[in-house]
Coordinates of C-alpha atoms in Angstrom, one line a residue:
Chain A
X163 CA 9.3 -17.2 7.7
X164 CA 11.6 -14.2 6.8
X165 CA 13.6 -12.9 9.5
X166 CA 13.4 -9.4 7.4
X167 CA 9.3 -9.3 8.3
X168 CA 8.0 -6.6 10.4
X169 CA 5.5 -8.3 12.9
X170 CA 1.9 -6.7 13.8
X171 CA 1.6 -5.4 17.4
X172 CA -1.5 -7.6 17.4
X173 CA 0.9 -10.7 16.1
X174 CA 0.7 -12.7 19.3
X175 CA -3.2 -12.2 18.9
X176 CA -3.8 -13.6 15.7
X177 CA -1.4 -16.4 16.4
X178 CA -3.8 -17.7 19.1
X179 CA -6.8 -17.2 16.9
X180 CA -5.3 -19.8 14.6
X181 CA -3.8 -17.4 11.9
X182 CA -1.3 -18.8 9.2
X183 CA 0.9 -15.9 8.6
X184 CA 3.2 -15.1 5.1
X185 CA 4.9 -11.9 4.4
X186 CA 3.4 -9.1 2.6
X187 CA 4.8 -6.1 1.6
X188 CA 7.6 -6.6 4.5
X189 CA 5.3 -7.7 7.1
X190 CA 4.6 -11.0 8.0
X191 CA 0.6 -11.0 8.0
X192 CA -2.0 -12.9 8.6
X193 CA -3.3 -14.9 5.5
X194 CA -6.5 -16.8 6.5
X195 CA -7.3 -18.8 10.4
X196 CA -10.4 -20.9 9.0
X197 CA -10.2 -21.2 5.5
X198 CA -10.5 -18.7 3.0
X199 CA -13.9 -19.8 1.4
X200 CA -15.3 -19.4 5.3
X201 CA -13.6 -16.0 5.9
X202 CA -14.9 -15.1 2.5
X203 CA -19.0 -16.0 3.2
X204 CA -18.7 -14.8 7.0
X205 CA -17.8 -11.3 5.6
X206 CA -20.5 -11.3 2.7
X207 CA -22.9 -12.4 4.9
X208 CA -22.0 -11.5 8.9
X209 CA -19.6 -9.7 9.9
X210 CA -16.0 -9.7 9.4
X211 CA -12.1 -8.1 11.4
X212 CA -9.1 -7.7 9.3
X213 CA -6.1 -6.2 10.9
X214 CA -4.6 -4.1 8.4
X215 CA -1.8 -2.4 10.4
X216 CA 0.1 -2.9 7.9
X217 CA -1.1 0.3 5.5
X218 CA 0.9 3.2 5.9
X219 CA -1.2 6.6 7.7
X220 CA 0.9 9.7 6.9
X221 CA -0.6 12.7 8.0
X222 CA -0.2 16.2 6.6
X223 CA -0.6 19.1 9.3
X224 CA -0.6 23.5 8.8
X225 CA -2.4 25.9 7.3
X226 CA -2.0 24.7 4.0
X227 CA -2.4 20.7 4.4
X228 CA -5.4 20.5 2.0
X229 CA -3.6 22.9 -0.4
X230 CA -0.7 20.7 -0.7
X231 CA -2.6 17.4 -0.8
X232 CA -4.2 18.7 -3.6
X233 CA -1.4 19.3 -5.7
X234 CA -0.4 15.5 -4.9
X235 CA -3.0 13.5 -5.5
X236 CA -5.9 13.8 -8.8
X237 CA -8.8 13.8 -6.8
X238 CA -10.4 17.2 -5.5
X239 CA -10.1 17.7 -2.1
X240 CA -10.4 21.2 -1.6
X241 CA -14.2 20.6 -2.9
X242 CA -14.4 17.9 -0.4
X243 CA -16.6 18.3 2.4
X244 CA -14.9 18.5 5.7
X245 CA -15.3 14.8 7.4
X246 CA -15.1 13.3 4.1
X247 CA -12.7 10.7 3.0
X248 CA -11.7 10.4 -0.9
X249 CA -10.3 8.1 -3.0
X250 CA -8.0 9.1 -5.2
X251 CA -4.5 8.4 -7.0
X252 CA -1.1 10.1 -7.3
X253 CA 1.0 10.4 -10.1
X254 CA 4.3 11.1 -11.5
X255 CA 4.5 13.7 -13.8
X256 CA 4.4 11.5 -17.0
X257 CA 0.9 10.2 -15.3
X258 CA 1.6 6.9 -14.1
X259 CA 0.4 5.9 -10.9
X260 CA 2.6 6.1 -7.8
X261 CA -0.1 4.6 -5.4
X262 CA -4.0 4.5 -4.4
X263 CA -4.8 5.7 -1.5
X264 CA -7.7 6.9 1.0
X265 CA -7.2 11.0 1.9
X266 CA -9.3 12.0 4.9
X267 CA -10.1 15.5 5.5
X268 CA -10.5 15.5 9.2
X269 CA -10.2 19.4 9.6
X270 CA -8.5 22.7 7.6
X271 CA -5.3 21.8 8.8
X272 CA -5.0 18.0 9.1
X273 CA -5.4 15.7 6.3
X274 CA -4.5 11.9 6.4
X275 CA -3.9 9.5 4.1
X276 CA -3.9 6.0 4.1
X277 CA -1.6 4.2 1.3
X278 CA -0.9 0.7 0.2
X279 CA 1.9 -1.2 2.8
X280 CA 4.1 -1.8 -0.2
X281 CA 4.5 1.3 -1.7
X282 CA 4.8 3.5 1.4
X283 CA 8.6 4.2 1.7
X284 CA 8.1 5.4 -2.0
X285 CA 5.5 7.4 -1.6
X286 CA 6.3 9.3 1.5
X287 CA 9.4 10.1 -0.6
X288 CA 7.2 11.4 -3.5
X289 CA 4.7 13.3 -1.3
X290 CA 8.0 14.5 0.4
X291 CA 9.4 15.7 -2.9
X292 CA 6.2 17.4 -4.2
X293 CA 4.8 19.3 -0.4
X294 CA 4.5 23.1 -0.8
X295 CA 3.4 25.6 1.6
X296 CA 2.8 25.8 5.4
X297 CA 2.7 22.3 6.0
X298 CA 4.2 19.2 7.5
X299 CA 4.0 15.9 6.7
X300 CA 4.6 13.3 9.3
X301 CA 5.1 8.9 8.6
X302 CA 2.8 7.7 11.4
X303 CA 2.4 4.2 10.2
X304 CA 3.7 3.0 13.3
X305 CA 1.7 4.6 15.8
X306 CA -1.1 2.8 15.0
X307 CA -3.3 -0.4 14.4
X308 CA -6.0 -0.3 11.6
X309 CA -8.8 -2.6 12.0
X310 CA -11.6 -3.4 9.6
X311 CA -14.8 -4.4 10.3
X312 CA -16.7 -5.1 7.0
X313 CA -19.8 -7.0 6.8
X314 CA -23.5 -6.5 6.9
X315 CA -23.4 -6.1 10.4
X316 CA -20.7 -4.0 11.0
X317 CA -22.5 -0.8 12.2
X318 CA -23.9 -3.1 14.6
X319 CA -21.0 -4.1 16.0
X320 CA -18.8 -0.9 16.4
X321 CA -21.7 1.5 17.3
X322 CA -22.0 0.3 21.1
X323 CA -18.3 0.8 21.0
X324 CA -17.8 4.4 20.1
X325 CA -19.1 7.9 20.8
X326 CA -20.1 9.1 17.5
X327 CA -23.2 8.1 16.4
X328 CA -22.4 5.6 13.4
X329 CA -26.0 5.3 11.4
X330 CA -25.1 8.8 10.8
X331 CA -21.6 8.4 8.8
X332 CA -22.7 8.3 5.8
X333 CA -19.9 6.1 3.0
X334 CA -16.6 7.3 3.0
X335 CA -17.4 9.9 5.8
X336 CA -14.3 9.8 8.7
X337 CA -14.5 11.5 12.2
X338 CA -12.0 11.5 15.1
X339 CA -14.2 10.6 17.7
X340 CA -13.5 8.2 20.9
X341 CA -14.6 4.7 22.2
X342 CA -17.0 4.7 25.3
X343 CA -13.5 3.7 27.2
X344 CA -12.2 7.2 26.3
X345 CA -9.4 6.4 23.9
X346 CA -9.0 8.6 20.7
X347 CA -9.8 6.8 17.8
X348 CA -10.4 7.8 13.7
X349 CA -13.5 5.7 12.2
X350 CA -14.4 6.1 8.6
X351 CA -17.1 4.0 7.0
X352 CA -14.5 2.5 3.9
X353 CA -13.2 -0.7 3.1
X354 CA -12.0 -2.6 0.5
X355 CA -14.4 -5.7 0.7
X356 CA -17.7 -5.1 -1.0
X357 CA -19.2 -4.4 1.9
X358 CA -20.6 -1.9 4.2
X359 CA -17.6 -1.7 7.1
X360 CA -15.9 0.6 8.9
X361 CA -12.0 1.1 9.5
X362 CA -10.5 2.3 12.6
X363 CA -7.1 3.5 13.4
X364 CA -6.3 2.8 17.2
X365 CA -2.7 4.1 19.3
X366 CA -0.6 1.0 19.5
X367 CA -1.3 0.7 23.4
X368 CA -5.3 0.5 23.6
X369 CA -5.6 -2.2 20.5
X370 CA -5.4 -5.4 22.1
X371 CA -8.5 -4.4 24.3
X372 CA -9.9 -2.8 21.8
X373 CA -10.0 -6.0 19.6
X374 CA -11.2 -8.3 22.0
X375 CA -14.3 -5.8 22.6
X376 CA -15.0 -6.2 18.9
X377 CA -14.6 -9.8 19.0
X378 CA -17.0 -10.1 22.2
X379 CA -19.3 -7.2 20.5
X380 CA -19.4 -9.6 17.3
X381 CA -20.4 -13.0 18.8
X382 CA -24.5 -12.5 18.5
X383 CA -22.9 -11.6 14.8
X384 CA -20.5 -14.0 14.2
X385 CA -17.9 -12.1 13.7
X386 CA -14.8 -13.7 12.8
X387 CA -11.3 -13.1 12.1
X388 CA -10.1 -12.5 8.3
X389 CA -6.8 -13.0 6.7
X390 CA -5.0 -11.3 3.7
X391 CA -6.5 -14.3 1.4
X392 CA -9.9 -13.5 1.8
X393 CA -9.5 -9.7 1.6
X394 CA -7.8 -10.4 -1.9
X395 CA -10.8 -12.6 -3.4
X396 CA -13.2 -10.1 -1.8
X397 CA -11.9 -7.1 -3.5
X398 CA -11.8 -9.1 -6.3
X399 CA -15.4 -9.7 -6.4
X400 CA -16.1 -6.2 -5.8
X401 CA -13.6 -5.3 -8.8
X402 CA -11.7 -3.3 -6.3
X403 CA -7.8 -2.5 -7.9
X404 CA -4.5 -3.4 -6.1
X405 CA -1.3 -1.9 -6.5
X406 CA 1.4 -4.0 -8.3
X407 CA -1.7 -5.8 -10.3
X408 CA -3.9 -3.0 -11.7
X409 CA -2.4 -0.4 -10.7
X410 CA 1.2 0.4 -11.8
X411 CA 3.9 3.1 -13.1
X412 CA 3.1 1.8 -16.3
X413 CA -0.4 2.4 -16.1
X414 CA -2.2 5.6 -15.8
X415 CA -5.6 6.6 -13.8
X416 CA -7.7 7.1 -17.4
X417 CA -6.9 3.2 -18.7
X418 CA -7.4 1.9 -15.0
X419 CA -10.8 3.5 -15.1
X420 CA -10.7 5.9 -12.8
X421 CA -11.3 8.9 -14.4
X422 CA -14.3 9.5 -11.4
X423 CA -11.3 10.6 -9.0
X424 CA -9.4 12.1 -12.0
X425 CA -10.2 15.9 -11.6
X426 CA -8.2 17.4 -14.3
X427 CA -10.2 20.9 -13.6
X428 CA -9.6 21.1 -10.0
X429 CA -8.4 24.3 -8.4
X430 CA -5.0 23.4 -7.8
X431 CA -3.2 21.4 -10.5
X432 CA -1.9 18.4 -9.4
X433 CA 1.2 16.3 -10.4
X434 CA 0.6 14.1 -13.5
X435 CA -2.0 16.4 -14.7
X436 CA -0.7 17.9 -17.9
X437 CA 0.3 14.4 -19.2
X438 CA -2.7 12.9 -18.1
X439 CA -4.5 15.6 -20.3
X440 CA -2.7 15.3 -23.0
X441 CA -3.5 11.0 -23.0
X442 CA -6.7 11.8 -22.8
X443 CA -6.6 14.0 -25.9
X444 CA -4.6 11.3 -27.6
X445 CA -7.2 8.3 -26.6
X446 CA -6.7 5.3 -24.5
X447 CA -5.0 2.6 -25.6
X448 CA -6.3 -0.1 -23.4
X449 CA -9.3 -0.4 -20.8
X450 CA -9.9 -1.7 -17.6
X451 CA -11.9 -4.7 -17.7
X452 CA -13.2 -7.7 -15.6
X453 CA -13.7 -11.1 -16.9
X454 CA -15.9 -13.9 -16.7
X455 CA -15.0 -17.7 -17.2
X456 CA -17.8 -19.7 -17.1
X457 CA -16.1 -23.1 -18.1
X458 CA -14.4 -25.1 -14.9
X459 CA -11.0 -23.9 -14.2
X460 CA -9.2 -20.8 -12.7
X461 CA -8.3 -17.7 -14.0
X462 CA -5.1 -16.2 -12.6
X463 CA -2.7 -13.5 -13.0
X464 CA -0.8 -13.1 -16.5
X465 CA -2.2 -15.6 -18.3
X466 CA -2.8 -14.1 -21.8
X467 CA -6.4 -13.4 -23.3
X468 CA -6.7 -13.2 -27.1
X469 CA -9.5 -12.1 -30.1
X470 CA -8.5 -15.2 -32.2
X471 CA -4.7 -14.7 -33.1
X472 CA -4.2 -11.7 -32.0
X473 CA -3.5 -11.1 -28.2
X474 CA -5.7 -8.4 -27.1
X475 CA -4.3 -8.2 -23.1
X476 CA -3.3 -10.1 -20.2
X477 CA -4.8 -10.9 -16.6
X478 CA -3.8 -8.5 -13.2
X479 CA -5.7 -10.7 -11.1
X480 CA -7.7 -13.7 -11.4
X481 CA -9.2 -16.2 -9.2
X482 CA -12.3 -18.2 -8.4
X483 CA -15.0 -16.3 -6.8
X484 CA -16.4 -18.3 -3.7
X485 CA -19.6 -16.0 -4.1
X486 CA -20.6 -16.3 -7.7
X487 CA -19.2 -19.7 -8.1
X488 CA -17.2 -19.4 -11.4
X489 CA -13.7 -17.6 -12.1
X490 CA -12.9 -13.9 -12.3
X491 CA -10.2 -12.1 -13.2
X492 CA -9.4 -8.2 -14.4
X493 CA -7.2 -7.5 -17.2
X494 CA -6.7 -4.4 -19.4
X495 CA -7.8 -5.0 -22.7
X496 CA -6.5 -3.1 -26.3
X497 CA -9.2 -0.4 -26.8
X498 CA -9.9 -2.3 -30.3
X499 CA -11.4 -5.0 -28.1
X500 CA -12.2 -3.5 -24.9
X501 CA -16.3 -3.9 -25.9
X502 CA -16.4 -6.8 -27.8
X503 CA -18.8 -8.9 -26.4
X504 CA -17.9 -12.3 -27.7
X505 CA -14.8 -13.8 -29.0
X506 CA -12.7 -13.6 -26.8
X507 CA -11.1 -16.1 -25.2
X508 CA -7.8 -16.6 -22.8
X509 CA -5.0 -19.5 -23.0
X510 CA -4.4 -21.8 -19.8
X511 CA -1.6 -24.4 -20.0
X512 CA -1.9 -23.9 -23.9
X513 CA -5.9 -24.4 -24.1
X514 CA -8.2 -21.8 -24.8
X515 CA -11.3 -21.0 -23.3
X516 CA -14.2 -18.3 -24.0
X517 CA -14.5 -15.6 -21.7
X518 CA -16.6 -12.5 -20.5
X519 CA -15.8 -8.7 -20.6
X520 CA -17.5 -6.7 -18.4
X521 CA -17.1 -2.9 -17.2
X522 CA -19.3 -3.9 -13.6
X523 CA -18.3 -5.6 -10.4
X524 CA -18.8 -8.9 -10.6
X525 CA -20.3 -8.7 -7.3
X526 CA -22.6 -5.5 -5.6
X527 CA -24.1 -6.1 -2.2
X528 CA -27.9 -5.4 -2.5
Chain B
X300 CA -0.7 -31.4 12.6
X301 CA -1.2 -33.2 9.4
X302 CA -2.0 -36.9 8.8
X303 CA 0.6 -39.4 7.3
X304 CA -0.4 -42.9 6.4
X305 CA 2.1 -45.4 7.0
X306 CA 0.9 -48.0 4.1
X307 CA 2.2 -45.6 1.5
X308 CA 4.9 -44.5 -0.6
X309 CA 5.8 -40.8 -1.1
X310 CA 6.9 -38.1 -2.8
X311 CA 9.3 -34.3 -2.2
X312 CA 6.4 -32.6 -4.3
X313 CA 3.9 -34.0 -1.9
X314 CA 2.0 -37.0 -3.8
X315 CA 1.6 -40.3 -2.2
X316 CA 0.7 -43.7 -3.5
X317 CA -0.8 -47.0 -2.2
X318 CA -0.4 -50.3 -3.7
X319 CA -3.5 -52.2 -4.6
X320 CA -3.5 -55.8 -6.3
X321 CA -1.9 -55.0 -9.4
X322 CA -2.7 -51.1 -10.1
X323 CA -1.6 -48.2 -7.7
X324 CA -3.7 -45.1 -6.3
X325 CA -2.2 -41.4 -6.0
X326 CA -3.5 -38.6 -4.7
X327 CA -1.7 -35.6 -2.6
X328 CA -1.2 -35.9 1.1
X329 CA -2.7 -34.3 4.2
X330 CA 0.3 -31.9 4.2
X331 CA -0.2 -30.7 1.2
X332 CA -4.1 -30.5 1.1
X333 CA -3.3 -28.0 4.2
X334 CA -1.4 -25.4 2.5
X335 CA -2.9 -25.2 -0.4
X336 CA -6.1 -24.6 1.5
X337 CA -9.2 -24.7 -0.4
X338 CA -9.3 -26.7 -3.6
X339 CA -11.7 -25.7 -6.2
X340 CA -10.9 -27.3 -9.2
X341 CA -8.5 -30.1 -10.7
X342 CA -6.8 -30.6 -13.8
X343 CA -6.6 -34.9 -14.5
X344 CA -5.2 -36.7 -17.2
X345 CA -7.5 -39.0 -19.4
X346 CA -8.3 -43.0 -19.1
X347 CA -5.6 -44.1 -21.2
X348 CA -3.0 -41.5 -21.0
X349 CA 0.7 -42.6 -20.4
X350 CA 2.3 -41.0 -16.7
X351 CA 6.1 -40.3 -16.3
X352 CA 7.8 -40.5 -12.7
X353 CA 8.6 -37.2 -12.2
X354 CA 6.7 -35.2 -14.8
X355 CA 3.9 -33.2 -14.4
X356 CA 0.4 -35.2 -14.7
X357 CA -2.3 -32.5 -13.8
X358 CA -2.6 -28.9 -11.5
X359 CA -4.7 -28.5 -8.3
X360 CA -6.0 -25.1 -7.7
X361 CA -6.6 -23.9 -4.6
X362 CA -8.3 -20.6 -3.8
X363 CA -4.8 -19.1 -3.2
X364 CA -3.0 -20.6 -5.9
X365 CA -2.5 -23.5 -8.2
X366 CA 0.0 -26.7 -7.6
X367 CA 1.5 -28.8 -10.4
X368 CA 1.2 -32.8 -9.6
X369 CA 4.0 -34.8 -10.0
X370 CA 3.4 -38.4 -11.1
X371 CA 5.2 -40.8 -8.6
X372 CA 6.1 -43.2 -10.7
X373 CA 5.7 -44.3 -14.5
X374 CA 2.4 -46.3 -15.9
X375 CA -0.7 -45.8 -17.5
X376 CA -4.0 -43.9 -16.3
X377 CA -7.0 -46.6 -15.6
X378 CA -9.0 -44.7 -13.7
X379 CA -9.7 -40.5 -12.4
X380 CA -11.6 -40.4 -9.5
X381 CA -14.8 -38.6 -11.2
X382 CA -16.5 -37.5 -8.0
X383 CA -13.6 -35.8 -6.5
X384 CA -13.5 -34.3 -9.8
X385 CA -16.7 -33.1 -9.1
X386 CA -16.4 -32.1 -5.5
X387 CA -12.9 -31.0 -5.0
X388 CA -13.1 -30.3 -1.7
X389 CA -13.1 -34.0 -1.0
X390 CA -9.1 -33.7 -1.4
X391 CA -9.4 -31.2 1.8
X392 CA -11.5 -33.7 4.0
X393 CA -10.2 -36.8 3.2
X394 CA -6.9 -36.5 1.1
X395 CA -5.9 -40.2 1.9
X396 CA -9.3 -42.1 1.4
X397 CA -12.0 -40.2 -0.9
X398 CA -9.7 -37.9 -2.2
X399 CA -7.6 -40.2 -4.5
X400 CA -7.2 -38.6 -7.7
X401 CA -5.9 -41.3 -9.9
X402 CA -5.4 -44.9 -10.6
X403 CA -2.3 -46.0 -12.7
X404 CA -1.1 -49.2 -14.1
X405 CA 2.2 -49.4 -13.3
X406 CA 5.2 -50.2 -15.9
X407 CA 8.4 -50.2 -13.7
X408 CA 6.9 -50.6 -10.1
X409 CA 9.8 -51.6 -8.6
X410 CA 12.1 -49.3 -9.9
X411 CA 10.0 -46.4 -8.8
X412 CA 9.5 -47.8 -6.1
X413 CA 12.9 -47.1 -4.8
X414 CA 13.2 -43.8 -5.0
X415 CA 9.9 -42.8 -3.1
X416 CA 10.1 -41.9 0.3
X417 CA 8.3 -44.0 3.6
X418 CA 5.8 -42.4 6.0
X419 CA 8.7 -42.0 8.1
X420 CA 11.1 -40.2 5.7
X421 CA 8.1 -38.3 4.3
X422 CA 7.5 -36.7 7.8
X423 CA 11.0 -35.6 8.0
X424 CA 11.1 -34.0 4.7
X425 CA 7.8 -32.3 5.8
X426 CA 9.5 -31.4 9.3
X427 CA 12.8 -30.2 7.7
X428 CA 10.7 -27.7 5.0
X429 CA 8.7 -26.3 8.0
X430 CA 12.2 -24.7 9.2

């Protein structure tokens, strides 16, 4: 294990629930305690507690917090109701994609937003570089432990826990609210599994507690802990992007398909937007797509996919799915082929085999 | 704390083999089995096909990832074990017994034979890579 690796507060924790760590984004994490195929089903199908400390929460404070978000990232959150999370991008000004991330608006004056582990030194730089008005932005990544808790019965194990009434938060709604024990907490109903969930940011000091609760709340459940393995194949499943696969400087919000939290006619301009106008204009060269390989065998990351000679695009991610059975992966495709519906076929170990395109998750909870 | 058999020859890349009668069984060992996690699907050679010690005779994928297999020593294939084939997950319960993978007629048994490692020196090298 690498000296270099920042350990969780909760480290100690995991290591007695069984957890096999590996670093991540300069962290050493936990990647799976049963078995990723177990982790995988108990979170489809129970209930499910990921400790993902490891995201960075910056948190932008003054009278002009939701101003100056807004000319960061592409989605519209002046619009955006108050207690509302959004997900959105940021750009750099040519339009390629400095990070995803989750913005909360928690109140006129505080805004947080929760970005990807690996990219967080870069973007608190970039946010840095592009804040106007009366407003500060503060790195509190290391205040806090984020927890998950995604499954079907998630509400039912938080709820007891907190004050706020959780059958009222509807998806992607956020409140700072408290647990019965008193301790200020932030819920928002998000996740990045599939499923219904919730995730919590905790101060450092009450999370230990705070974790055992939701492992003694989730017992009836079966809750279980989840490593970085299963989060990975069930965002896959859910056709969820992550950064450094889909998502890149080399790739812009249109071709990722996500023009829904692209508002190029928002109030304030945001960086990126004048390129990402002027792409649209020009047409997309490539799509987002997932794909379906029905023949044994496992898709995985850059393995090429052609239309007979030519080759049309490349894998991001790929796996199998434990759920559906069969392999999936997510690749962008050249616009030429993005809709072809047969024909297509991608090369393992120098053998070909047909695949699907499709524009849908390969998996939505019903 | 994985399982090492001591009536078998090993391997660095993590493949062991057991003499039987004339032919020899591989598969991959406990060790490996446990970090790789998971199996879901694995790539054979045919009945028939010529082996190389030391080159490359199929891939195991795991949920996590995928693992070239090394052939321990040279030979011919006689046999894939179809039902592991089938059931991949038989190399995670039982990577020594039902989880075999293939059976190879051997061309230069004693040759090969002196570069494998023992259950003893196998441990070790798993020890050492551990730290």
């Amino acid at each position: 294990m690498s000296q270099d690796c920042k350990k969780l507060v909760l480290h100690d924790k995991h290591a007695s629930l069984g957890a096999r760590f590996a670093p991540f984004a300069g962290f050493e994490m936990p990647m799976h305690y049963t078995g990723i195929k177990d982790e995988h089903a108990c979170v489809r199908e129970k209930v499910g507690i990921f400790d993902v400390s490891h995201m960075g929460a910056f948190y932008l404070e003054g009278a002009d917090a939701v101003r100056a978000i807004d000319h960061i990232v592409s989605n519209d959150i002046s619009s955006l109701p108050m207690g509302k999370a959004a997900y959105t991008v940021m750009c750099v000004e040519a339009g390629g994609i400095v990070d995803d991330l989750i913005v909360y608006k928690l109140a006129d004056n505080k805004v947080l937003a929760i970005v990807n582990a690996s990219r967080a030194a870069v973007d608190f730089e970039h946010m840095n570089k592009h804040l106007a008005g009366k407003v500060k932005l503060t790195n509190r990544s290391d205040d806090f432990v984020m927890l998950a808790v995604q499954g079907p019965s998630a509400e039912a194990v938080v709820n007891p826990l907190v004050v706020a009434e959780l059958k009222d938060l509807v998806y992607y709604g956020a409140v700072e609210t408290k647990l019965v024990s008193g301790v200020a907490v932030t819920v928002a109903r998000t996740g990045y599994t599939g499923e219904d969930g919730f995730e919590i940011l905790i101060p450092n000091a009450q999370a230990s507690t705070f974790y055992d609760q939701l492992m003694e709340a989730g017992r009836a459940y079966g809750i279980q802990p989840i490593g970085l393995g299963a989060r990975d194949t069930l965002r896959l499943e859910a056709k969820l992007p992550l950064y450094g696969h889909e998502l890149s400087l080399d790739i812009n919000p249109l071709e990722a398909g996500l023009h829904w939290v692209v508002k190029l006619g928002k109030e304030v301009p945001f960086v990126g937007q004048d390129a990402l106008v002027d792409l649209k204009g020009a047409g997309l060269k490539r799509r987002l797509r997932g794909v379906i390989m029905r023949e044994r065998g496992v898709l995985r990351p850059d393995y090429p996919l052609f239309a007979g000679a030519e080759q049309v695009g490349v894998l991001c991610s790929g796996g199998p799915s434990p759920t559906l059975g069969y392999s999936i992966g997510i690749a962008y495709i050249a616009i030429a082929h993005a809709d072809d519906k047969d024909g297509v076929e991608v090369e393992i170990r120098g053998k070909r085999s047909p695949v699907e395109l499709t524009t849908k998750p390969f998996y939505k909870r019903g | 704390m994985s399982k090492v058999e001591t009536n078998c020859y090993y391997t660095k890349t993590h493949e062991w083999i057991r003499l039987n009668g004339d032919t020899v069984e591989m598969g991959i060992t406990d060790h490996a089995q446990d970090l790789l996690g998971d199996i879901v699907y694995l790539e054979l050679p045919a009945e028939g096909d010529s082996v190389t010690k030391g080159k490359p005779l199929g891939v195991v994928e795991s949920v996590k990832t995928l693992s070239d297999l090394y052939s321990p020593i040279s030979g011919e294939v006689l046999e894939t074990n179809d039902a592991v084939a089938g059931a991949p997950e038989m190399v995670n319960a039982d990577a020594f017994g039902d989880g075999w993978l293939v059976r190879i007629k051997p061309s230069s048994l004693d040759a090969d034979l002196k570069s494998l490692l023992s259950a003893s020196d196998y441990q070790a090298h798993c020890d050492s890579e551990e730290h």
